[in-house]
Coordinates of N, CA and C in Angstrom, one line a residue:
X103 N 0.7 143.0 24.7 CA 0.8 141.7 25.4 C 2.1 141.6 26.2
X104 N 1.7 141.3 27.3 CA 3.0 140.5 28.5 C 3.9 140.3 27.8
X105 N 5.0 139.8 27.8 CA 6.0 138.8 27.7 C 5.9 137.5 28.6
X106 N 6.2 136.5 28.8 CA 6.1 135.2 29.7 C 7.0 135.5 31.1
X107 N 6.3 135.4 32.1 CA 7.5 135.8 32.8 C 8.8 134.8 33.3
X108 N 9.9 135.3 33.0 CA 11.2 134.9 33.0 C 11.5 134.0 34.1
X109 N 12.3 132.9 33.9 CA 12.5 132.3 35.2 C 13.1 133.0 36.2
X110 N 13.8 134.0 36.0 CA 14.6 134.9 37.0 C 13.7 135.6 37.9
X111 N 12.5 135.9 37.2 CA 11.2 136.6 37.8 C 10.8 135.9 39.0
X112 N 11.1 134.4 39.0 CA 10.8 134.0 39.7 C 11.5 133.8 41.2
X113 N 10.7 133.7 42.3 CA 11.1 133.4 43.6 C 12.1 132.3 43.9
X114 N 13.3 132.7 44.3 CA 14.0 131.3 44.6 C 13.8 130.4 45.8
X115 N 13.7 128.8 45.5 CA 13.6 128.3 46.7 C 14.9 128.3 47.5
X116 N 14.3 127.6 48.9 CA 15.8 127.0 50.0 C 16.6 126.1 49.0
X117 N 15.5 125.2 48.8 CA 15.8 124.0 48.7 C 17.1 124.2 47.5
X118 N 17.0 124.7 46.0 CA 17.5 125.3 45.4 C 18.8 126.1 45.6
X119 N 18.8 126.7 46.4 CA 20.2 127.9 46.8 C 20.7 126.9 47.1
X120 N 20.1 125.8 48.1 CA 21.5 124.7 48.2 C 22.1 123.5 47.7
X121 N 21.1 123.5 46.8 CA 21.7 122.5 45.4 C 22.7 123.4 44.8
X122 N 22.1 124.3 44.2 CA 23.1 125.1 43.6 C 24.9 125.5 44.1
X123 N 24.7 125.6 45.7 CA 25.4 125.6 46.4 C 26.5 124.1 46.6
X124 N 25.6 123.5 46.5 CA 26.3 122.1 46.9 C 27.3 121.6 45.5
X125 N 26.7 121.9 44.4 CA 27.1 122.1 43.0 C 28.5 122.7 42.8
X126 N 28.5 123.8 43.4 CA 29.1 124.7 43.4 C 30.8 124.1 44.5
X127 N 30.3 123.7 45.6 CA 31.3 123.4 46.1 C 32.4 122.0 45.7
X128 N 31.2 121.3 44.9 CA 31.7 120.0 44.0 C 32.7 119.5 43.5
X129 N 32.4 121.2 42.3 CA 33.0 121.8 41.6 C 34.6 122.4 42.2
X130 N 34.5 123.3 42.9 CA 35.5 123.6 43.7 C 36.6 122.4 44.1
X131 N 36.2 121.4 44.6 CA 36.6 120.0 45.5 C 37.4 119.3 44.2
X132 N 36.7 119.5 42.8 CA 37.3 118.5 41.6 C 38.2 119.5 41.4
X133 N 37.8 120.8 41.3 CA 38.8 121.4 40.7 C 40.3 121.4 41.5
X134 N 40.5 121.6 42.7 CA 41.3 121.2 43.6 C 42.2 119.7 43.5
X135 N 41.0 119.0 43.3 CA 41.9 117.8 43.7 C 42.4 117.8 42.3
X136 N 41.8 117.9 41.2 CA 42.4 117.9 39.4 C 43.7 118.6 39.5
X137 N 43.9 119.5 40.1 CA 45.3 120.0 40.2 C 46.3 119.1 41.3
X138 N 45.6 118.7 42.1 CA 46.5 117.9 43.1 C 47.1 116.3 41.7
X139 N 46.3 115.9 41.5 CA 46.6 114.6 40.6 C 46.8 115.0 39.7
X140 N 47.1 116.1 38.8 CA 47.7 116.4 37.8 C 49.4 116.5 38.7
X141 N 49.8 116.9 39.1 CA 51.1 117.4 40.3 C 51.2 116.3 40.4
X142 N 50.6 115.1 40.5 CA 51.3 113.7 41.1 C 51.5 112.9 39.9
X143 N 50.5 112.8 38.7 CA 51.0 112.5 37.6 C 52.5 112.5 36.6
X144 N 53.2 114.3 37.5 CA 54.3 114.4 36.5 C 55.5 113.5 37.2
X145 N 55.0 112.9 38.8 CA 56.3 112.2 39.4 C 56.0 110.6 38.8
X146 N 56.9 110.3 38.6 CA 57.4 108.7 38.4 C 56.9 107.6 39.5
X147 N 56.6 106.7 38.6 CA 56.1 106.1 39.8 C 56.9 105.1 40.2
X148 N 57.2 104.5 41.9 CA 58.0 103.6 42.0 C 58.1 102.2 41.4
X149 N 58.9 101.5 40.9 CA 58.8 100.0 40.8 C 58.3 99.3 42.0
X150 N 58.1 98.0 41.7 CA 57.7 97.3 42.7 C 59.1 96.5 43.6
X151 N 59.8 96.5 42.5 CA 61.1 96.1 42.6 C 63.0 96.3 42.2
X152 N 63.8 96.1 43.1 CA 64.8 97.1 43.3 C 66.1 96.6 41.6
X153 N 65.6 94.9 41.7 CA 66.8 94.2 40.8 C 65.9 93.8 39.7
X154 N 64.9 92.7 39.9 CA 64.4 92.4 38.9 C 63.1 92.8 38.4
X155 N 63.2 92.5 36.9 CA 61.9 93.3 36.0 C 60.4 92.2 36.5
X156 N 59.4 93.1 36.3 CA 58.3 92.1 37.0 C 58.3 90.8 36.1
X157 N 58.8 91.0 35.3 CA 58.8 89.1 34.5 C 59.5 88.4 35.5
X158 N 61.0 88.5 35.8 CA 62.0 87.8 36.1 C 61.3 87.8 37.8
X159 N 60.4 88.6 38.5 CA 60.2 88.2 39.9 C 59.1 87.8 39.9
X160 N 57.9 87.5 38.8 CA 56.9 86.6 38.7 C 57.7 85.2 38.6
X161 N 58.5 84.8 38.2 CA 59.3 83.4 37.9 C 59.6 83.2 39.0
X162 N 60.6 83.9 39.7 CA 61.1 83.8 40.8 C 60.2 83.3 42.1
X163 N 59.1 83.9 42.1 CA 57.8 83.9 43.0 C 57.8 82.2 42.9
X164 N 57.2 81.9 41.6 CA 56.6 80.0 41.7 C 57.9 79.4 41.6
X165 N 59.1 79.9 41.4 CA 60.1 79.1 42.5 C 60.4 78.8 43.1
X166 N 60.5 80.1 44.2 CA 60.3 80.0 45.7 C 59.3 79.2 46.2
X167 N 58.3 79.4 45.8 CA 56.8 78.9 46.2 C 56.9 77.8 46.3
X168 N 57.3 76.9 45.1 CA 57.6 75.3 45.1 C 58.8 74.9 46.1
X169 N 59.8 75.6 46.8 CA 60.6 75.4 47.2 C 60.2 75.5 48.7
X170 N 59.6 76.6 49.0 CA 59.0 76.5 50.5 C 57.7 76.5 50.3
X171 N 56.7 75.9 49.9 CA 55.4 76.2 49.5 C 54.7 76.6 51.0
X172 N 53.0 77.1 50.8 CA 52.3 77.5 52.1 C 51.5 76.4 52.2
X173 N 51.0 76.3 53.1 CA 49.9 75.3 53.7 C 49.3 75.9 55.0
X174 N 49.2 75.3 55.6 CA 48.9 75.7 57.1 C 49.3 76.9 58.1
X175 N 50.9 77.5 56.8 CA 51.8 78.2 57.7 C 51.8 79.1 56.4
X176 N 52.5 80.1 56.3 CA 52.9 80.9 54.9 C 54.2 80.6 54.3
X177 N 53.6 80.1 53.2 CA 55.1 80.1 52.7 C 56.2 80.8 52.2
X178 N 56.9 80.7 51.3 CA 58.3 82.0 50.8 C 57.2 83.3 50.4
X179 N 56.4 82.8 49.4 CA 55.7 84.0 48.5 C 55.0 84.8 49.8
X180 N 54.3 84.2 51.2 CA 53.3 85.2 52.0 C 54.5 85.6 52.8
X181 N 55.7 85.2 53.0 CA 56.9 85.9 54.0 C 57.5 86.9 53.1
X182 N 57.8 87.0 51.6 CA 58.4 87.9 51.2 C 59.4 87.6 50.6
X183 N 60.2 86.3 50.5 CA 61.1 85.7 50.3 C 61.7 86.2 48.6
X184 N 61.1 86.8 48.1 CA 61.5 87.5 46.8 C 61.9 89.0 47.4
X185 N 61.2 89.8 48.6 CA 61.6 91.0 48.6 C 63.1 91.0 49.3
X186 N 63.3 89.7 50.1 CA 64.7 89.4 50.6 C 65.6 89.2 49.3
X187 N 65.3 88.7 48.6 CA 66.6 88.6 47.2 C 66.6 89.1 46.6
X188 N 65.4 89.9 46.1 CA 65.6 91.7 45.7 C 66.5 92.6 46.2
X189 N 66.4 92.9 47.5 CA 66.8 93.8 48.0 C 68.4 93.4 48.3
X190 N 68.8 91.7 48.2 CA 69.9 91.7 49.0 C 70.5 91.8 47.4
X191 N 69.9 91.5 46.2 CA 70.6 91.5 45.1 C 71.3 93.1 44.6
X192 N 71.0 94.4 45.1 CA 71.4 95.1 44.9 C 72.5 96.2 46.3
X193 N 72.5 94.8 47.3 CA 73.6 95.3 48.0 C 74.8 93.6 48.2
X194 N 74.4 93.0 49.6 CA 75.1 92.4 49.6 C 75.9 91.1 48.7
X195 N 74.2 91.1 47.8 CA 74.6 89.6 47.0 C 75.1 90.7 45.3
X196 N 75.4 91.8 45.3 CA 75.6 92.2 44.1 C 76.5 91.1 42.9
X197 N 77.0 90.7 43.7 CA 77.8 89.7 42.7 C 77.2 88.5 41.8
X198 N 75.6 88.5 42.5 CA 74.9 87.1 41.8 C 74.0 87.9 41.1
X199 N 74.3 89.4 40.5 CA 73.1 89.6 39.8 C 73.0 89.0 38.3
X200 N 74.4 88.9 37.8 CA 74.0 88.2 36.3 C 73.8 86.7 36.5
X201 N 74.3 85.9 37.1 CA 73.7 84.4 38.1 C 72.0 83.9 37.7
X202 N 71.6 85.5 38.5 CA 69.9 85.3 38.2 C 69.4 85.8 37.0
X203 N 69.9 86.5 36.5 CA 69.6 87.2 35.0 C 69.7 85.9 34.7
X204 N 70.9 85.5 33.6 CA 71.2 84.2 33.3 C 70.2 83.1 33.6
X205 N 70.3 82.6 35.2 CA 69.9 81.7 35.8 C 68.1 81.5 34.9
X206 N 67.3 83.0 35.4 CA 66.4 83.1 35.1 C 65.6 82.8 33.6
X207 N 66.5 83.4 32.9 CA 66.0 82.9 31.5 C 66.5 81.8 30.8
X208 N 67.7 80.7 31.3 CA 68.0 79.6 30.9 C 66.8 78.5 31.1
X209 N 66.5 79.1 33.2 CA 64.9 78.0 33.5 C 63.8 78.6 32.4
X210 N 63.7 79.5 32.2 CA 62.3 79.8 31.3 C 62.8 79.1 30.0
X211 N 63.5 79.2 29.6 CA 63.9 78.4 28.2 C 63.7 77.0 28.2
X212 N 64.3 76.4 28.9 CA 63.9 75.0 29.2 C 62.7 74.8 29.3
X213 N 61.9 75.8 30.6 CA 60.5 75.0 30.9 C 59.7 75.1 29.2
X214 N 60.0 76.1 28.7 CA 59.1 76.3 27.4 C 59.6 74.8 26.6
X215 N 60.8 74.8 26.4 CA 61.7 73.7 25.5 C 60.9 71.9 25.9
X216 N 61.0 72.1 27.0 CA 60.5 70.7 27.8 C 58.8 70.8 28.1
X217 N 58.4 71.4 28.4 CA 57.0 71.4 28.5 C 56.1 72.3 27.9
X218 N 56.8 72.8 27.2 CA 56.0 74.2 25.7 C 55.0 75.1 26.1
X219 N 55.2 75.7 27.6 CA 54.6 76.7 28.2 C 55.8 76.8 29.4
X220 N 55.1 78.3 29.9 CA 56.0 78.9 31.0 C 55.9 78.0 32.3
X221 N 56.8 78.0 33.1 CA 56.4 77.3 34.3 C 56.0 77.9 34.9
X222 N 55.1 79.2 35.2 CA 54.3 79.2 36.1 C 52.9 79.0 35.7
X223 N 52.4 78.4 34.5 CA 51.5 77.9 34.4 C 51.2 76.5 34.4
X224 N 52.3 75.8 34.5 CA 52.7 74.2 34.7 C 51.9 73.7 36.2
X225 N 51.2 72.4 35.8 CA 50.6 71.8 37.2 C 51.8 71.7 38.2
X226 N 51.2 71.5 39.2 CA 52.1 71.6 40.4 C 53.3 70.5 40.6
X227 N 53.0 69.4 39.9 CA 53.5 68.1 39.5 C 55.0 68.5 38.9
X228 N 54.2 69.4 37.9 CA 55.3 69.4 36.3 C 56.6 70.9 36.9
X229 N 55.6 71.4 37.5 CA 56.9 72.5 38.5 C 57.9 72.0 39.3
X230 N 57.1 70.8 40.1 CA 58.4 70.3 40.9 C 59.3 69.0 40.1
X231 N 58.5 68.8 38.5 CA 59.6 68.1 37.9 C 60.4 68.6 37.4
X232 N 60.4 69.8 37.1 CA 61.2 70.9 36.2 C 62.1 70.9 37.3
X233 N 61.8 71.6 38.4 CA 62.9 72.0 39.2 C 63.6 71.0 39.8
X234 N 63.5 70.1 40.2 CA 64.1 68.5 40.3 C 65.0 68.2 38.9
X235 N 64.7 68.3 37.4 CA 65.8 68.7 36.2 C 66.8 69.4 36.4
X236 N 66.7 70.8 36.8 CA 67.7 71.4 37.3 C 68.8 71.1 38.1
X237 N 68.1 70.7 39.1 CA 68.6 70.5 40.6 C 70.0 69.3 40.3
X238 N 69.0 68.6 39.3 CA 70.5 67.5 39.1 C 71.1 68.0 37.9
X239 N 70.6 68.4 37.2 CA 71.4 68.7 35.7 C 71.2 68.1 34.6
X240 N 70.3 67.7 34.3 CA 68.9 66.7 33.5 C 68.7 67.7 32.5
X241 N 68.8 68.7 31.9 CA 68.3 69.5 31.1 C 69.1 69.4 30.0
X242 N 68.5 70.1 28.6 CA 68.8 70.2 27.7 C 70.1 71.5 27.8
X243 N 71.6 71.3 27.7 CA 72.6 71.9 27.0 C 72.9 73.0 26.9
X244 N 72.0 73.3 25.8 CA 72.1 74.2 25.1 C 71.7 75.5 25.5
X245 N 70.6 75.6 26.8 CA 70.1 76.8 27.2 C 71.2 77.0 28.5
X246 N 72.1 76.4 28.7 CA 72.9 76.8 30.4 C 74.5 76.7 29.9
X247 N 75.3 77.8 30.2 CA 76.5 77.8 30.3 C 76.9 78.0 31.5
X248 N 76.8 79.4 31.8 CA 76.9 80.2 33.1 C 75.8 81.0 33.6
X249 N 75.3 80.9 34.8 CA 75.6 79.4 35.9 C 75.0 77.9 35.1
X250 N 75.8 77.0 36.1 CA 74.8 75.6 36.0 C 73.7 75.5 36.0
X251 N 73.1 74.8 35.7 CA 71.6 74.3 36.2 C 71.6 73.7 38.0
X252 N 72.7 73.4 37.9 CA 72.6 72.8 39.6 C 73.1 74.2 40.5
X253 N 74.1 75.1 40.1 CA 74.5 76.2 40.5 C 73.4 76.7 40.8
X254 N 72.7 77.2 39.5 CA 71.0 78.3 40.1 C 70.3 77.9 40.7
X255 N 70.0 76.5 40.9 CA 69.1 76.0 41.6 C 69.7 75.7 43.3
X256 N 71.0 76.1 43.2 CA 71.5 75.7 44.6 C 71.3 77.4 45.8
X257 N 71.8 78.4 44.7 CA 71.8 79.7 44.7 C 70.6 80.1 45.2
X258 N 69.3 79.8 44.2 CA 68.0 80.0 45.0 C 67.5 79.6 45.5
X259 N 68.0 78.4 46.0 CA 67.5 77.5 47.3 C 68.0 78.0 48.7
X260 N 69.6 78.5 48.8 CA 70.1 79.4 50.1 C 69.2 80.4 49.9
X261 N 68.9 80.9 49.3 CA 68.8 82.6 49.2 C 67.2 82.4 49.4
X262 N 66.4 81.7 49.2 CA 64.7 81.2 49.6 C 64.9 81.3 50.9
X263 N 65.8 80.4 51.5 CA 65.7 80.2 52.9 C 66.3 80.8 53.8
X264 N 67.1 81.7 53.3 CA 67.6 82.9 54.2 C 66.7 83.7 54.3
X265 N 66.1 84.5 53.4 CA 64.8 85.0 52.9 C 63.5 85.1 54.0
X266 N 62.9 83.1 54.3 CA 62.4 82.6 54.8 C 62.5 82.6 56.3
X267 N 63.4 81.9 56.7 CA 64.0 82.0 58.0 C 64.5 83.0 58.8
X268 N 65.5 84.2 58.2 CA 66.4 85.2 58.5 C 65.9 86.2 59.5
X269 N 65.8 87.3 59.6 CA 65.5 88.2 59.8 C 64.6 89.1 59.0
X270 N 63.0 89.5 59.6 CA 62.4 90.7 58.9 C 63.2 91.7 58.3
X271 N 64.3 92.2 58.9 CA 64.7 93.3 58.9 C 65.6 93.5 57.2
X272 N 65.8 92.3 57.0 CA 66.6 92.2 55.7 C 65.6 92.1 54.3
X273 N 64.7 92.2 55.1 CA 63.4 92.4 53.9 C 62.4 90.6 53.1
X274 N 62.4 89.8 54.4 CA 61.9 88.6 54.3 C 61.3 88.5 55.5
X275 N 61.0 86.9 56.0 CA 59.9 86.3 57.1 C 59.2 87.7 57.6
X276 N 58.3 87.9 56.6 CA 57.6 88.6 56.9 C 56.4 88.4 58.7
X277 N 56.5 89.1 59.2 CA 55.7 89.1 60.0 C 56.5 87.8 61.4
X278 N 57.3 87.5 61.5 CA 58.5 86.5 61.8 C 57.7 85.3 61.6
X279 N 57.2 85.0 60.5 CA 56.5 83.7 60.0 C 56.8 82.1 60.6
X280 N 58.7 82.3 60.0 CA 59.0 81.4 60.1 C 59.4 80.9 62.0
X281 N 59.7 81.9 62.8 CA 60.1 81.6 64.0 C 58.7 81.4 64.9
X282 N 57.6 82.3 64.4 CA 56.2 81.3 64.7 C 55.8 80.0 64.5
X283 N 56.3 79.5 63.3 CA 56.2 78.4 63.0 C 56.7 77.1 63.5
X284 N 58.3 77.6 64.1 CA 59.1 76.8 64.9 C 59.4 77.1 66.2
X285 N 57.9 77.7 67.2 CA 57.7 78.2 68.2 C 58.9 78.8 68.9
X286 N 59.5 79.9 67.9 CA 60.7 80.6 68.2 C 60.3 82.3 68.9
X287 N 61.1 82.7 69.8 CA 60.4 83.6 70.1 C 61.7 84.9 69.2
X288 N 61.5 86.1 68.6 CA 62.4 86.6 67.7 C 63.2 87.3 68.4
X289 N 64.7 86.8 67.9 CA 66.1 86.4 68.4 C 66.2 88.1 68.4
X290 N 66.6 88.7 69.8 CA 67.0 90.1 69.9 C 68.6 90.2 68.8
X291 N 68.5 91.3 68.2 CA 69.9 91.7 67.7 C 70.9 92.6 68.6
X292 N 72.0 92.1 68.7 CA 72.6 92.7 69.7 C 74.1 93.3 69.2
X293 N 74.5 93.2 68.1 CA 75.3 93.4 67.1 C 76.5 92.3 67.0
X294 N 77.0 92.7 66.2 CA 78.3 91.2 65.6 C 79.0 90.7 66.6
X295 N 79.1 89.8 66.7 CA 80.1 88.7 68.2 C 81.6 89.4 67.4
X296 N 82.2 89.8 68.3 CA 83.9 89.9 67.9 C 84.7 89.6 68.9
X297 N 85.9 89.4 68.4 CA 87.1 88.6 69.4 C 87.1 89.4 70.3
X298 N 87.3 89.1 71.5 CA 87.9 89.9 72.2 C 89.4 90.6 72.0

């Protein structure tokens, strides 16, 4: 008796060599890219940010936000106004970096202490009553030495609106938001005015 004959015995289709083929190249393409993303895996990946930890620049965000909020126009958060005090915190403004450390977790203590959740979950109401506490100095004591309550809140109020208003280039008014806004056309830089 025969044997059955073997699938090899058999005639290969087109259609077949090029699945098999197609299979084949697949394969090749993963294995490729599997070593490309293994190679990118061993580099570090960047932060989002230069000074503060993503807690301390989520806070900062519905600060700003209440402070220049958007509407019709973009406000601090769609200009960038956090990547301006980021970036200026680890050059020009280096001197306010414990300010906002401080600053930052005295407001979160409070908002918890006074309204027993974070303020960026707080209605829109209770954010700008929190920050209106600050602003005057209405808060409980015990969470502010250094800075003030009026100090931090004065601090991130220039520094929103420099942010806001300033120059793209310093890493805020994104897109010149704000000089659109105030049908400004964007002020050429021509370098520092000096005495003659």
């Amino acid at each position: 008796m025969k044997p059955p004959p073997s699938s090899l015995d058999q005639p290969v289709s087109r259609r077949t060599v090029l699945k098999v083929g197609l299979v084949g190249l697949a394969g090749a393409a993963v294995g490729v890219g599997s070593t490309a993303m293994i190679a990118r895996l061993g580099r570090t990946v960047q932060p989002e940010y230069r000074f503060f930890s993503d807690a301390e620049a989520g806070l900062l965000i519905e600060i700003c936000e209440q402070l220049i909020p958007g509407d019709d126009t973009p406000g601090a958060t769609e200009t960038g106004a956090i990547h301006y005090i980021d970036r200026q915190l680890c050059g020009a403004f280096k001197r306010h970096q414990q300010t906002y450390r401080r600053g930052l977790e005295s407001f979160s203590q409070t908002c918890r202490h006074e309204h027993g959740r974070p303020f960026q979950t707080l209605a829109t109401a209770q954010k700008i009553e929190a920050l209106q506490a600050i602003e005057s100095g209405r808060v409980p004591g015990e969470f502010w030495s250094k800075p003030t309550p009026q100090a931090f809140f004065d601090l991130v109020l220039a520094h929103t609106m420099q942010g806001f208003y300033g120059s793209p280039r310093h890493g805020g008014n994104r897109d010149y938001a704000s000089y659109r806004m105030l049908g400004l056309d964007y002020p050429p830089v021509t370098g520092r005015n000096r005495k003659a």
